[in-house]
CSV table of C-alpha atoms in Angstrom, one decimal:
chain,number,residue,atom,x,y,z
A,7,UNK,CA,46.6,-53.6,116.0
A,8,UNK,CA,46.0,-52.5,119.6
A,9,UNK,CA,48.0,-52.3,122.8
A,10,UNK,CA,46.2,-52.1,126.1
A,11,UNK,CA,47.6,-51.2,129.5
A,12,UNK,CA,48.4,-48.5,132.0
A,13,UNK,CA,50.1,-45.2,131.0
A,14,UNK,CA,53.6,-45.1,132.5
A,15,UNK,CA,54.9,-42.0,130.8
A,16,UNK,CA,53.7,-39.3,128.5
A,17,UNK,CA,56.7,-37.5,126.9
A,18,UNK,CA,56.9,-33.9,125.7
A,19,UNK,CA,56.4,-33.0,122.1
A,20,UNK,CA,59.8,-32.9,120.2
A,21,UNK,CA,60.4,-30.9,117.0
A,22,UNK,CA,63.1,-32.0,114.5
A,23,UNK,CA,64.6,-30.4,111.4
A,24,UNK,CA,63.7,-27.4,109.4
A,25,UNK,CA,60.4,-28.8,108.2
A,26,UNK,CA,59.1,-29.0,111.8
A,27,UNK,CA,58.6,-32.8,112.1
A,28,UNK,CA,56.9,-33.4,115.5
A,29,UNK,CA,57.1,-36.6,117.6
A,30,UNK,CA,55.8,-37.5,121.1
A,31,UNK,CA,56.4,-40.7,123.0
A,32,UNK,CA,54.0,-42.7,125.2
A,33,UNK,CA,55.0,-45.6,127.4
A,34,UNK,CA,52.3,-48.1,128.2
A,35,UNK,CA,52.8,-51.0,130.6
A,36,UNK,CA,50.8,-54.1,129.7
A,37,UNK,CA,48.9,-55.9,132.4
A,38,UNK,CA,49.8,-59.6,131.9
A,39,UNK,CA,51.9,-62.2,133.7
A,40,UNK,CA,55.1,-60.6,132.5
A,41,UNK,CA,54.3,-56.9,132.0
A,42,UNK,CA,56.0,-55.1,129.1
A,43,UNK,CA,56.8,-51.5,128.8
A,44,UNK,CA,55.9,-50.6,125.2
A,45,UNK,CA,57.1,-47.3,123.8
A,46,UNK,CA,54.7,-45.9,121.2
A,47,UNK,CA,55.4,-42.8,119.2
A,48,UNK,CA,52.8,-40.3,117.9
A,49,UNK,CA,53.9,-38.1,115.0
A,50,UNK,CA,52.8,-34.8,113.5
A,51,UNK,CA,49.2,-33.9,114.3
A,52,UNK,CA,48.7,-37.1,116.3
A,53,UNK,CA,50.9,-35.7,119.1
A,54,UNK,CA,48.0,-33.7,120.3
A,55,UNK,CA,46.0,-36.9,121.1
A,56,UNK,CA,48.1,-37.3,124.2
A,57,UNK,CA,47.2,-33.9,125.7
A,58,UNK,CA,44.5,-35.4,128.0
A,59,UNK,CA,46.4,-38.5,129.2
A,60,UNK,CA,48.5,-38.9,132.3
A,61,UNK,CA,50.4,-41.7,134.1
A,62,UNK,CA,48.2,-44.2,135.8
A,63,UNK,CA,45.3,-44.1,133.3
A,64,UNK,CA,44.1,-47.4,131.6
A,65,UNK,CA,44.2,-47.0,127.9
A,66,UNK,CA,43.8,-48.8,124.6
A,67,UNK,CA,46.1,-47.6,121.8
A,68,UNK,CA,45.6,-48.3,118.1
A,69,UNK,CA,49.0,-48.8,116.5
A,70,UNK,CA,50.8,-49.5,113.2
A,71,UNK,CA,54.1,-51.3,113.0
A,72,UNK,CA,56.6,-49.4,110.9
A,73,UNK,CA,59.9,-50.7,109.5
A,74,UNK,CA,62.6,-49.0,107.4
A,75,UNK,CA,65.8,-49.9,105.8
A,76,UNK,CA,69.0,-47.8,106.0
A,77,UNK,CA,72.2,-48.2,104.1
A,78,UNK,CA,75.3,-47.1,106.1
A,79,UNK,CA,77.4,-45.3,103.5
A,80,UNK,CA,80.7,-45.9,105.5
A,81,UNK,CA,80.5,-49.6,105.8
A,82,UNK,CA,78.0,-50.3,103.0
A,83,UNK,CA,75.9,-52.5,105.3
A,84,UNK,CA,72.2,-52.4,105.5
A,85,UNK,CA,70.4,-52.0,108.9
A,86,UNK,CA,66.7,-52.3,109.7
A,87,UNK,CA,64.7,-50.3,112.2
A,88,UNK,CA,61.3,-50.8,113.6
A,89,UNK,CA,58.9,-48.4,115.3
A,90,UNK,CA,55.4,-48.5,116.8
A,91,UNK,CA,53.3,-45.6,115.8
A,92,UNK,CA,50.0,-44.7,117.5
A,93,UNK,CA,47.1,-43.2,115.7
A,94,UNK,CA,44.3,-43.4,118.3
A,95,UNK,CA,44.1,-43.6,122.1
A,96,UNK,CA,41.1,-44.3,124.2
A,97,UNK,CA,40.6,-44.2,128.0
A,98,UNK,CA,39.3,-47.6,129.2
A,99,UNK,CA,39.4,-47.0,132.9
A,100,UNK,CA,36.8,-45.6,135.3
A,101,UNK,CA,34.3,-43.3,133.6
A,102,UNK,CA,35.0,-44.5,130.1
A,103,UNK,CA,31.9,-45.3,128.0
A,104,UNK,CA,31.3,-49.0,127.6
A,105,UNK,CA,29.9,-48.8,124.0
A,106,UNK,CA,30.8,-46.6,121.1
A,107,UNK,CA,28.8,-43.4,121.6
A,108,UNK,CA,26.5,-45.0,124.1
A,109,UNK,CA,25.6,-43.0,127.3
A,110,UNK,CA,26.0,-44.8,130.6
A,111,UNK,CA,23.0,-46.8,131.8
A,112,UNK,CA,21.2,-45.1,134.8
A,113,UNK,CA,20.7,-47.1,138.0
A,114,UNK,CA,17.6,-49.4,138.1
A,115,UNK,CA,16.1,-47.4,140.9
A,116,UNK,CA,15.9,-44.4,138.6
A,117,UNK,CA,12.9,-46.0,136.8
A,118,UNK,CA,9.4,-45.9,138.2
A,119,UNK,CA,7.7,-49.3,138.6
A,120,UNK,CA,4.9,-50.1,136.1
A,121,UNK,CA,1.5,-49.8,137.7
A,122,UNK,CA,-0.9,-50.8,134.9
A,123,UNK,CA,0.6,-54.1,133.9
A,124,UNK,CA,-1.9,-56.5,132.4
A,125,UNK,CA,-0.8,-60.2,132.1
A,126,UNK,CA,-3.8,-61.1,130.0
A,127,UNK,CA,-2.7,-58.7,127.2
A,128,UNK,CA,-1.1,-60.6,124.2
A,129,UNK,CA,2.2,-59.2,123.1
A,130,UNK,CA,3.7,-59.4,119.6
A,131,UNK,CA,7.2,-60.4,120.6
A,132,UNK,CA,8.5,-63.6,118.9
A,133,UNK,CA,10.0,-65.1,122.0
């Protein structure tokens, strides 16, 4: 799944517990009739993916929905929690490549005009 919008906030990396679990939050504002502020968390080594992003950038974030169940030992009731975890982020604004790995197309005036064009020559194109 993907979320696309404008970066509203890039949080600091937080570390929890003795095993050093790392988490970093990103808030993306969708650009639709009723914009939504979506909090996406990046965990462990994925926290570093946010180092080059700042508020105001247009991004596309690949996400996974996560859910977990928790049993409250005091009340013996079950609760459910959901989270949105990011695993990839791409800049889609100005200067972003339009195709995967494709260099930007140079302007048309960067090419020299053809001088030895022969309309009588048959080509092998099927159209």
